[in-house]
């Protein structure tokens, strides 16, 4: 397989992910953070992001240095007052991370526990809000990347709005590929980042914040670097980032957004990822590998598969075999069952996915888990 190694491996991971050549080439320059050309790029990028959520009339975009978690922490720390109380529907690792952040921030949290293979239930969320009038905010993960499950954001947003509470959405792995409309799905803040479905490189997050909520948030933040209000005020006053911006990351995202528009926007990206996801689920099932989630709750973002129930299976060896064939996959993030994950997002098409499936099949044969003629059903048993 050495012939494949003269190019970068394809990343089947939900960020960092495989980017286009144009996006990579956009980083081959130096920019000054005071320079008008760079600051124009920031302004255009924010405008484009707000427009993608149909939010220009009501919301603003505040970019923030760091990985996606930095932006989640900044949004929670800035928008939830110190006396606030946050309901967190929890069906996976990124929901659990929100609970952990709230603990660090000293904000009260209420967890609504949900099995990892089930989407959050809008009626249960509404009931929890009715039962506890002290809850001020709901923090909801849209696509829970730990499993790949899609939570029903439109219905959850409606339930939270009916109860007169504020909604903060972690849409990290859905924004840009699953429709989000601020006018039809009211939220106070929605968080995403450069290196996921927008297909930029990692290094900055952003928060689409309701202008009124942001204006009311002065003084809430516990941290200077994480104060989104201060970042926004400074950006408005100077057109510059407060503190050194990740210039190449901004340039790459600016270029990646142009390609998102050329491809046909959110609907076209969704269609390509959905085709990737279908090819992946079908191809892997033909090898005898069983997806963890039912198709009807699966987001076209990342697919969790049960590990083969075979004594020769070992994730590290499996990973290395697939890696040597030019593809990088992800370990599972579940505690109860042994799984692995393969992403559908990034500059990839179903033709790439077919090659991934081929590499997985060849690796499993090398490991003696699937013989060339064996009945692949032998590996479908769940390994607990
Ligand atoms: C990727 C991701 C994050 C942020 O993770 P980082 O490693 O900090 O970039 C947060 N929430 C979800 C749902 C994600 O997919």
Short mmCIF file of C-alpha atoms and ligand atoms in Angstrom, two decimals:
data_model
loop_
_atom_site.label_atom_id
_atom_site.label_comp_id
_atom_site.label_asym_id
_atom_site.label_seq_id
_atom_site.Cartn_x
_atom_site.Cartn_y
_atom_site.Cartn_z
CA UNK A 1 0.00 0.00 0.00
CA UNK A 2 3.03 2.27 -0.06
CA UNK A 3 1.80 3.91 -3.25
CA UNK A 4 -0.93 5.63 -1.25
CA UNK A 5 1.45 7.17 1.21
CA UNK A 6 2.72 9.89 -1.11
CA UNK A 7 -0.43 11.83 -0.28
CA UNK A 8 -1.99 12.80 3.03
CA UNK A 9 -4.27 10.11 4.43
CA UNK A 10 -7.97 10.92 4.12
CA UNK A 11 -9.38 11.91 7.50
CA UNK A 12 -12.61 10.07 8.27
CA UNK A 13 -12.83 11.98 11.52
CA UNK A 14 -15.26 14.74 12.43
CA UNK A 15 -12.58 17.43 12.72
CA UNK A 16 -9.82 17.93 11.89
CA UNK A 17 -11.07 16.70 8.54
CA UNK A 18 -9.94 16.48 4.94
CA UNK A 19 -9.92 19.92 3.33
CA UNK A 20 -9.81 20.93 -0.32
CA UNK A 21 -6.64 22.07 -2.03
CA UNK A 22 -8.04 25.61 -2.34
CA UNK A 23 -8.64 25.76 1.41
CA UNK A 24 -5.08 24.60 2.10
CA UNK A 25 -3.66 27.07 -0.41
CA UNK A 26 -5.52 29.95 1.23
CA UNK A 27 -3.13 29.60 4.17
CA UNK A 28 0.06 30.32 2.20
CA UNK A 29 0.26 33.97 3.24
CA UNK A 30 1.11 36.15 6.20
CA UNK A 31 -1.42 38.66 7.47
CA UNK A 32 -1.12 41.45 10.00
CA UNK A 33 -3.89 41.57 12.57
CA UNK A 34 -4.21 45.35 12.15
CA UNK A 35 -4.37 45.15 8.40
CA UNK A 36 -7.63 46.24 6.79
CA UNK A 37 -7.53 43.33 4.30
CA UNK A 38 -7.43 40.80 7.13
CA UNK A 39 -10.13 42.54 9.12
CA UNK A 40 -12.35 42.68 6.06
CA UNK A 41 -12.00 38.89 5.87
CA UNK A 42 -13.19 38.58 9.49
CA UNK A 43 -16.17 40.84 8.77
CA UNK A 44 -17.21 38.92 5.65
CA UNK A 45 -16.82 35.61 7.41
CA UNK A 46 -19.08 36.69 10.28
CA UNK A 47 -21.67 38.07 7.89
CA UNK A 48 -21.68 34.82 5.89
CA UNK A 49 -22.05 32.69 9.03
CA UNK A 50 -25.00 34.72 10.35
CA UNK A 51 -26.67 34.50 6.94
CA UNK A 52 -26.28 30.70 6.91
CA UNK A 53 -28.49 30.60 10.02
CA UNK A 54 -30.96 33.14 8.61
CA UNK A 55 -30.12 35.21 11.68
CA UNK A 56 -28.99 38.60 10.32
CA UNK A 57 -32.07 40.42 11.64
CA UNK A 58 -31.65 39.26 15.22
CA UNK A 59 -28.19 37.81 15.88
CA UNK A 60 -24.49 38.60 15.58
CA UNK A 61 -21.48 36.34 15.06
CA UNK A 62 -18.68 36.48 17.61
CA UNK A 63 -15.55 34.54 16.58
CA UNK A 64 -13.23 33.14 19.21
CA UNK A 65 -9.72 31.68 19.09
CA UNK A 66 -9.34 28.02 20.06
CA UNK A 67 -11.05 24.71 19.39
CA UNK A 68 -14.82 24.31 19.53
CA UNK A 69 -14.91 23.63 23.26
CA UNK A 70 -13.43 27.08 23.94
CA UNK A 71 -16.42 28.65 22.19
CA UNK A 72 -18.89 26.41 24.07
CA UNK A 73 -17.31 27.42 27.37
CA UNK A 74 -17.27 31.09 26.37
CA UNK A 75 -20.94 31.01 25.35
CA UNK A 76 -22.04 29.34 28.60
CA UNK A 77 -19.82 31.55 30.75
CA UNK A 78 -20.93 34.76 29.06
CA UNK A 79 -24.62 34.18 28.42
CA UNK A 80 -25.64 32.28 31.55
CA UNK A 81 -25.70 34.68 34.51
CA UNK A 82 -23.92 33.52 37.66
CA UNK A 83 -27.32 32.83 39.26
CA UNK A 84 -28.56 31.00 36.16
CA UNK A 85 -29.60 27.35 36.04
CA UNK A 86 -29.13 25.21 32.97
CA UNK A 87 -31.03 22.11 31.84
CA UNK A 88 -28.79 19.72 29.88
CA UNK A 89 -30.47 16.86 28.00
CA UNK A 90 -27.67 14.26 28.01
CA UNK A 91 -27.38 11.54 25.37
CA UNK A 92 -23.66 11.50 24.82
CA UNK A 93 -20.10 12.66 25.38
CA UNK A 94 -20.51 16.25 24.20
CA UNK A 95 -23.60 16.75 26.37
CA UNK A 96 -21.55 15.42 29.29
CA UNK A 97 -18.82 17.92 28.41
CA UNK A 98 -21.33 20.77 28.75
CA UNK A 99 -22.22 19.51 32.24
CA UNK A 100 -18.52 19.45 33.11
CA UNK A 101 -18.02 23.00 31.83
CA UNK A 102 -20.97 24.21 33.93
CA UNK A 103 -19.40 22.60 37.00
CA UNK A 104 -16.11 24.44 36.33
CA UNK A 105 -18.04 27.68 35.82
CA UNK A 106 -19.99 27.24 39.04
CA UNK A 107 -23.32 27.46 37.23
CA UNK A 108 -26.18 25.29 38.46
CA UNK A 109 -27.04 22.44 36.12
CA UNK A 110 -29.88 19.92 35.86
CA UNK A 111 -29.18 16.80 33.85
CA UNK A 112 -31.91 15.08 31.85
CA UNK A 113 -30.57 11.57 31.25
CA UNK A 114 -31.31 9.93 27.90
CA UNK A 115 -30.03 6.59 26.54
CA UNK A 116 -27.18 7.13 24.06
CA UNK A 117 -29.08 5.55 21.19
CA UNK A 118 -32.18 7.72 21.68
CA UNK A 119 -32.70 11.36 20.64
CA UNK A 120 -33.63 14.02 23.18
CA UNK A 121 -37.39 14.23 23.66
CA UNK A 122 -38.92 17.72 23.34
CA UNK A 123 -41.87 16.73 25.56
CA UNK A 124 -39.54 15.55 28.35
CA UNK A 125 -37.59 18.81 28.08
CA UNK A 126 -40.78 20.83 28.29
CA UNK A 127 -41.93 18.81 31.31
CA UNK A 128 -38.60 19.42 33.05
CA UNK A 129 -38.96 23.15 32.45
CA UNK A 130 -42.52 23.19 33.76
CA UNK A 131 -41.42 21.30 36.85
CA UNK A 132 -38.58 23.70 37.66
CA UNK A 133 -39.27 27.39 37.05
CA UNK A 134 -35.76 28.25 38.31
CA UNK A 135 -34.23 26.85 35.10
CA UNK A 136 -33.16 29.83 32.96
CA UNK A 137 -31.45 28.07 30.02
CA UNK A 138 -31.41 24.82 28.08
CA UNK A 139 -28.06 23.72 26.63
CA UNK A 140 -28.71 21.31 23.77
CA UNK A 141 -26.24 19.46 21.54
CA UNK A 142 -27.69 19.29 18.01
CA UNK A 143 -25.71 16.39 16.51
CA UNK A 144 -24.15 14.39 19.36
CA UNK A 145 -20.86 13.50 17.69
CA UNK A 146 -20.08 10.88 20.34
CA UNK A 147 -22.54 8.55 18.59
CA UNK A 148 -23.72 10.50 15.52
CA UNK A 149 -27.30 10.91 16.74
CA UNK A 150 -29.37 13.88 15.60
CA UNK A 151 -31.43 15.63 18.27
CA UNK A 152 -34.68 17.25 17.04
CA UNK A 153 -33.68 20.90 17.28
CA UNK A 154 -36.81 22.51 15.74
CA UNK A 155 -39.15 20.84 18.25
CA UNK A 156 -36.78 21.42 21.16
CA UNK A 157 -36.44 25.10 20.26
CA UNK A 158 -40.23 25.42 20.12
CA UNK A 159 -40.65 23.75 23.52
CA UNK A 160 -38.02 25.99 25.15
CA UNK A 161 -39.57 29.11 23.59
CA UNK A 162 -43.06 28.11 24.80
CA UNK A 163 -41.68 27.91 28.33
CA UNK A 164 -40.01 31.31 27.99
CA UNK A 165 -36.46 30.04 28.62
CA UNK A 166 -33.30 30.65 26.61
CA UNK A 167 -31.71 28.03 24.36
CA UNK A 168 -27.98 27.55 23.83
CA UNK A 169 -27.16 25.08 21.03
CA UNK A 170 -23.92 23.22 20.46
CA UNK A 171 -24.24 22.80 16.69
CA UNK A 172 -20.56 22.10 16.27
CA UNK A 173 -20.89 19.08 14.00
CA UNK A 174 -24.11 20.10 12.21
CA UNK A 175 -23.76 23.77 11.31
CA UNK A 176 -23.34 24.16 7.57
CA UNK A 177 -24.69 20.70 6.74
CA UNK A 178 -28.04 20.52 8.55
CA UNK A 179 -30.51 23.34 8.15
CA UNK A 180 -30.63 25.78 11.05
CA UNK A 181 -32.97 28.76 10.87
CA UNK A 182 -32.91 31.24 13.75
CA UNK A 183 -36.33 32.57 12.84
CA UNK A 184 -38.01 29.15 12.92
CA UNK A 185 -35.86 27.61 15.69
CA UNK A 186 -35.38 30.39 18.22
CA UNK A 187 -32.09 30.31 20.14
CA UNK A 188 -30.04 32.77 22.17
CA UNK A 189 -26.76 31.25 21.08
CA UNK A 190 -25.58 28.65 18.62
CA UNK A 191 -21.99 27.48 18.65
CA UNK A 192 -19.88 25.93 15.89
CA UNK A 193 -16.30 25.98 14.66
CA UNK A 194 -14.07 26.35 11.62
CA UNK A 195 -12.99 22.74 11.21
CA UNK A 196 -16.22 20.76 10.93
CA UNK A 197 -18.98 20.91 8.31
CA UNK A 198 -17.75 24.23 6.90
CA UNK A 199 -14.59 22.29 5.97
CA UNK A 200 -12.07 24.83 7.22
CA UNK A 201 -9.08 23.96 9.39
CA UNK A 202 -9.38 23.79 13.18
CA UNK A 203 -8.42 26.76 15.34
CA UNK A 204 -11.44 29.01 15.84
CA UNK A 205 -15.00 28.70 17.04
CA UNK A 206 -17.85 31.15 16.71
CA UNK A 207 -21.08 31.93 18.50
CA UNK A 208 -24.18 33.17 16.71
CA UNK A 209 -25.67 35.16 19.58
CA UNK A 210 -28.96 36.96 19.88
CA UNK A 211 -27.96 40.63 20.00
CA UNK A 212 -30.25 41.41 22.94
CA UNK A 213 -28.96 38.50 25.00
CA UNK A 214 -25.36 39.44 24.29
CA UNK A 215 -26.00 43.09 25.18
CA UNK A 216 -27.45 41.95 28.50
CA UNK A 217 -24.48 39.72 29.28
CA UNK A 218 -21.89 42.35 30.27
CA UNK A 219 -20.15 41.33 33.48
CA UNK A 220 -21.30 37.70 33.49
CA UNK A 221 -18.03 36.15 32.32
CA UNK A 222 -15.65 34.63 34.82
CA UNK A 223 -12.69 34.91 32.46
CA UNK A 224 -11.16 37.66 30.35
CA UNK A 225 -10.11 35.45 27.43
CA UNK A 226 -13.51 33.70 27.42
CA UNK A 227 -15.60 36.90 27.62
CA UNK A 228 -17.64 36.87 24.42
CA UNK A 229 -19.26 40.18 25.30
CA UNK A 230 -15.88 41.88 25.50
CA UNK A 231 -14.73 40.17 22.30
CA UNK A 232 -17.84 41.44 20.50
CA UNK A 233 -17.58 45.01 21.80
CA UNK A 234 -13.92 45.18 20.79
CA UNK A 235 -14.63 43.71 17.35
CA UNK A 236 -17.38 46.25 16.75
CA UNK A 237 -15.25 49.17 17.86
CA UNK A 238 -12.05 48.24 16.00
CA UNK A 239 -13.02 45.58 13.38
CA UNK A 240 -10.16 43.61 14.97
CA UNK A 241 -10.02 40.50 17.08
CA UNK A 242 -9.24 41.11 20.73
CA UNK A 243 -5.86 39.37 21.18
CA UNK A 244 -3.89 37.67 18.37
CA UNK A 245 -6.19 36.11 15.75
CA UNK A 246 -5.50 32.71 14.14
CA UNK A 247 -4.85 34.44 10.78
CA UNK A 248 -4.33 31.37 8.58
CA UNK A 249 -7.37 29.68 10.11
CA UNK A 250 -9.49 32.73 9.31
CA UNK A 251 -8.19 32.82 5.72
CA UNK A 252 -8.88 29.10 5.27
CA UNK A 253 -12.42 29.43 6.66
CA UNK A 254 -13.08 32.46 4.45
CA UNK A 255 -12.08 30.39 1.41
CA UNK A 256 -13.97 27.31 2.67
CA UNK A 257 -17.14 29.39 3.01
CA UNK A 258 -16.80 30.53 -0.62
CA UNK A 259 -16.68 26.86 -1.64
CA UNK A 260 -19.66 26.08 0.60
CA UNK A 261 -21.61 28.72 -1.34
CA UNK A 262 -20.37 27.42 -4.72
CA UNK A 263 -21.39 23.87 -3.83
CA UNK A 264 -24.94 25.08 -3.23
CA UNK A 265 -25.00 25.95 0.47
CA UNK A 266 -26.40 23.90 3.33
CA UNK A 267 -28.77 21.81 1.18
CA UNK A 268 -26.03 20.68 -1.21
CA UNK A 269 -23.59 19.92 1.58
CA UNK A 270 -26.28 17.93 3.37
CA UNK A 271 -26.95 15.95 0.19
CA UNK A 272 -23.26 15.08 -0.28
CA UNK A 273 -22.82 14.05 3.37
CA UNK A 274 -26.06 12.03 3.26
CA UNK A 275 -24.76 10.18 0.20
CA UNK A 276 -21.47 9.54 2.03
CA UNK A 277 -23.34 8.26 5.06
CA UNK A 278 -25.54 5.95 3.00
CA UNK A 279 -22.55 4.52 1.12
CA UNK A 280 -20.74 4.01 4.42
CA UNK A 281 -23.58 2.29 6.26
CA UNK A 282 -24.39 0.07 3.27
CA UNK A 283 -20.76 -0.84 2.54
CA UNK A 284 -19.94 -1.65 6.14
CA UNK A 285 -23.12 -3.68 6.60
CA UNK A 286 -22.12 -5.70 3.54
CA UNK A 287 -18.90 -6.51 5.42
CA UNK A 288 -21.01 -7.64 8.37
CA UNK A 289 -20.41 -4.58 10.52
CA UNK A 290 -23.46 -3.28 12.37
CA UNK A 291 -24.17 0.47 12.95
CA UNK A 292 -24.91 1.42 16.57
CA UNK A 293 -27.82 3.72 15.68
CA UNK A 294 -31.07 3.17 13.81
CA UNK A 295 -31.00 4.87 10.44
CA UNK A 296 -33.90 7.16 11.40
CA UNK A 297 -31.93 8.93 14.16
CA UNK A 298 -28.56 8.89 12.37
CA UNK A 299 -27.14 12.32 11.39
CA UNK A 300 -25.11 12.22 8.15
CA UNK A 301 -22.03 13.31 10.11
CA UNK A 302 -20.38 10.34 11.77
CA UNK A 303 -21.38 6.67 12.07
CA UNK A 304 -20.67 4.51 15.12
CA UNK A 305 -20.18 0.80 14.40
CA UNK A 306 -20.10 -2.12 16.79
CA UNK A 307 -16.65 -3.68 16.94
CA UNK A 308 -16.53 -7.17 15.37
CA UNK A 309 -17.25 -9.82 18.00
CA UNK A 310 -14.15 -11.81 17.13
CA UNK A 311 -11.22 -12.73 19.38
CA UNK A 312 -8.73 -11.36 16.81
CA UNK A 313 -10.24 -7.87 16.89
CA UNK A 314 -8.13 -5.16 18.42
CA UNK A 315 -8.82 -1.47 17.68
CA UNK A 316 -5.16 -0.48 17.48
CA UNK A 317 -4.36 -3.19 14.91
CA UNK A 318 -7.54 -2.39 13.00
CA UNK A 319 -6.68 1.32 13.01
CA UNK A 320 -3.11 0.65 11.84
CA UNK A 321 -4.31 -1.57 8.99
CA UNK A 322 -6.77 1.03 7.74
CA UNK A 323 -4.16 3.77 8.25
CA UNK A 324 -1.59 1.92 6.16
CA UNK A 325 -4.15 1.88 3.34
CA UNK A 326 -4.44 5.68 3.50
CA UNK A 327 -7.38 6.37 5.82
CA UNK A 328 -7.70 7.64 9.38
CA UNK A 329 -10.67 6.52 11.46
CA UNK A 330 -11.81 7.22 15.01
CA UNK A 331 -12.12 5.15 18.20
CA UNK A 332 -15.54 4.80 19.80
CA UNK A 333 -16.69 7.11 22.57
CA UNK A 334 -19.17 4.79 24.30
CA UNK A 335 -18.61 3.24 27.69
CA UNK A 336 -21.04 0.30 27.51
CA UNK A 337 -20.23 -1.30 24.16
CA UNK A 338 -17.03 -1.54 22.12
CA UNK A 339 -17.34 0.56 18.98
CA UNK A 340 -15.41 2.58 16.45
CA UNK A 341 -16.48 5.60 14.41
CA UNK A 342 -16.12 6.70 10.80
CA UNK A 343 -16.94 10.26 9.73
CA UNK A 344 -18.90 11.30 6.65
CA UNK A 345 -17.86 14.96 6.62
CA UNK A 346 -15.00 16.83 4.96
CA UNK A 347 -13.97 17.20 1.33
CA UNK A 348 -15.03 13.63 0.52
CA UNK A 349 -17.48 11.98 -1.87
CA UNK A 350 -19.14 8.54 -1.95
CA UNK A 351 -16.28 7.37 -4.22
CA UNK A 352 -13.85 8.06 -1.33
CA UNK A 353 -16.17 6.24 1.07
CA UNK A 354 -16.14 3.15 -1.16
CA UNK A 355 -12.34 3.12 -0.91
CA UNK A 356 -12.58 3.39 2.88
CA UNK A 357 -14.95 0.42 2.99
CA UNK A 358 -12.57 -1.51 0.77
CA UNK A 359 -9.68 -0.69 3.13
CA UNK A 360 -11.74 -1.82 6.14
CA UNK A 361 -12.59 -5.11 4.40
CA UNK A 362 -8.97 -5.76 3.43
CA UNK A 363 -7.84 -4.99 6.99
CA UNK A 364 -10.41 -7.35 8.52
CA UNK A 365 -9.26 -10.11 6.14
CA UNK A 366 -5.61 -9.46 7.10
CA UNK A 367 -6.60 -9.79 10.73
CA UNK A 368 -8.33 -13.08 10.02
CA UNK A 369 -11.70 -11.65 11.06
CA UNK A 370 -13.34 -11.94 7.66
CA UNK A 371 -11.99 -14.57 5.29
CA UNK A 372 -12.31 -13.86 1.58
CA UNK A 373 -15.26 -16.24 1.24
CA UNK A 374 -16.56 -16.43 4.77
CA UNK A 375 -20.08 -15.50 5.69
CA UNK A 376 -19.64 -11.95 7.01
CA UNK A 377 -22.65 -12.38 9.31
CA UNK A 378 -20.22 -14.08 11.68
CA UNK A 379 -18.96 -10.70 12.92
CA UNK A 380 -22.30 -8.99 13.50
CA UNK A 381 -22.68 -10.09 17.12
CA UNK A 382 -22.38 -7.25 19.53
CA UNK A 383 -19.27 -7.30 21.69
CA UNK A 384 -20.13 -6.18 25.21
C1 LIG B 1 -16.14 18.78 17.85
C2 LIG B 1 -17.22 19.09 18.81
C3 LIG B 1 -17.02 19.99 19.89
C4 LIG B 1 -15.72 20.68 20.13
O1 LIG B 1 -14.65 19.82 20.28
P1 LIG B 1 -13.17 20.39 20.19
O2 LIG B 1 -12.34 19.18 20.31
O3 LIG B 1 -12.98 21.38 21.25
O4 LIG B 1 -13.07 21.06 18.82
C5 LIG B 1 -18.09 20.27 20.70
N1 LIG B 1 -19.29 19.70 20.50
C6 LIG B 1 -19.53 18.84 19.49
C7 LIG B 1 -20.89 18.27 19.34
C8 LIG B 1 -18.49 18.50 18.62
O5 LIG B 1 -18.73 17.65 17.61
#
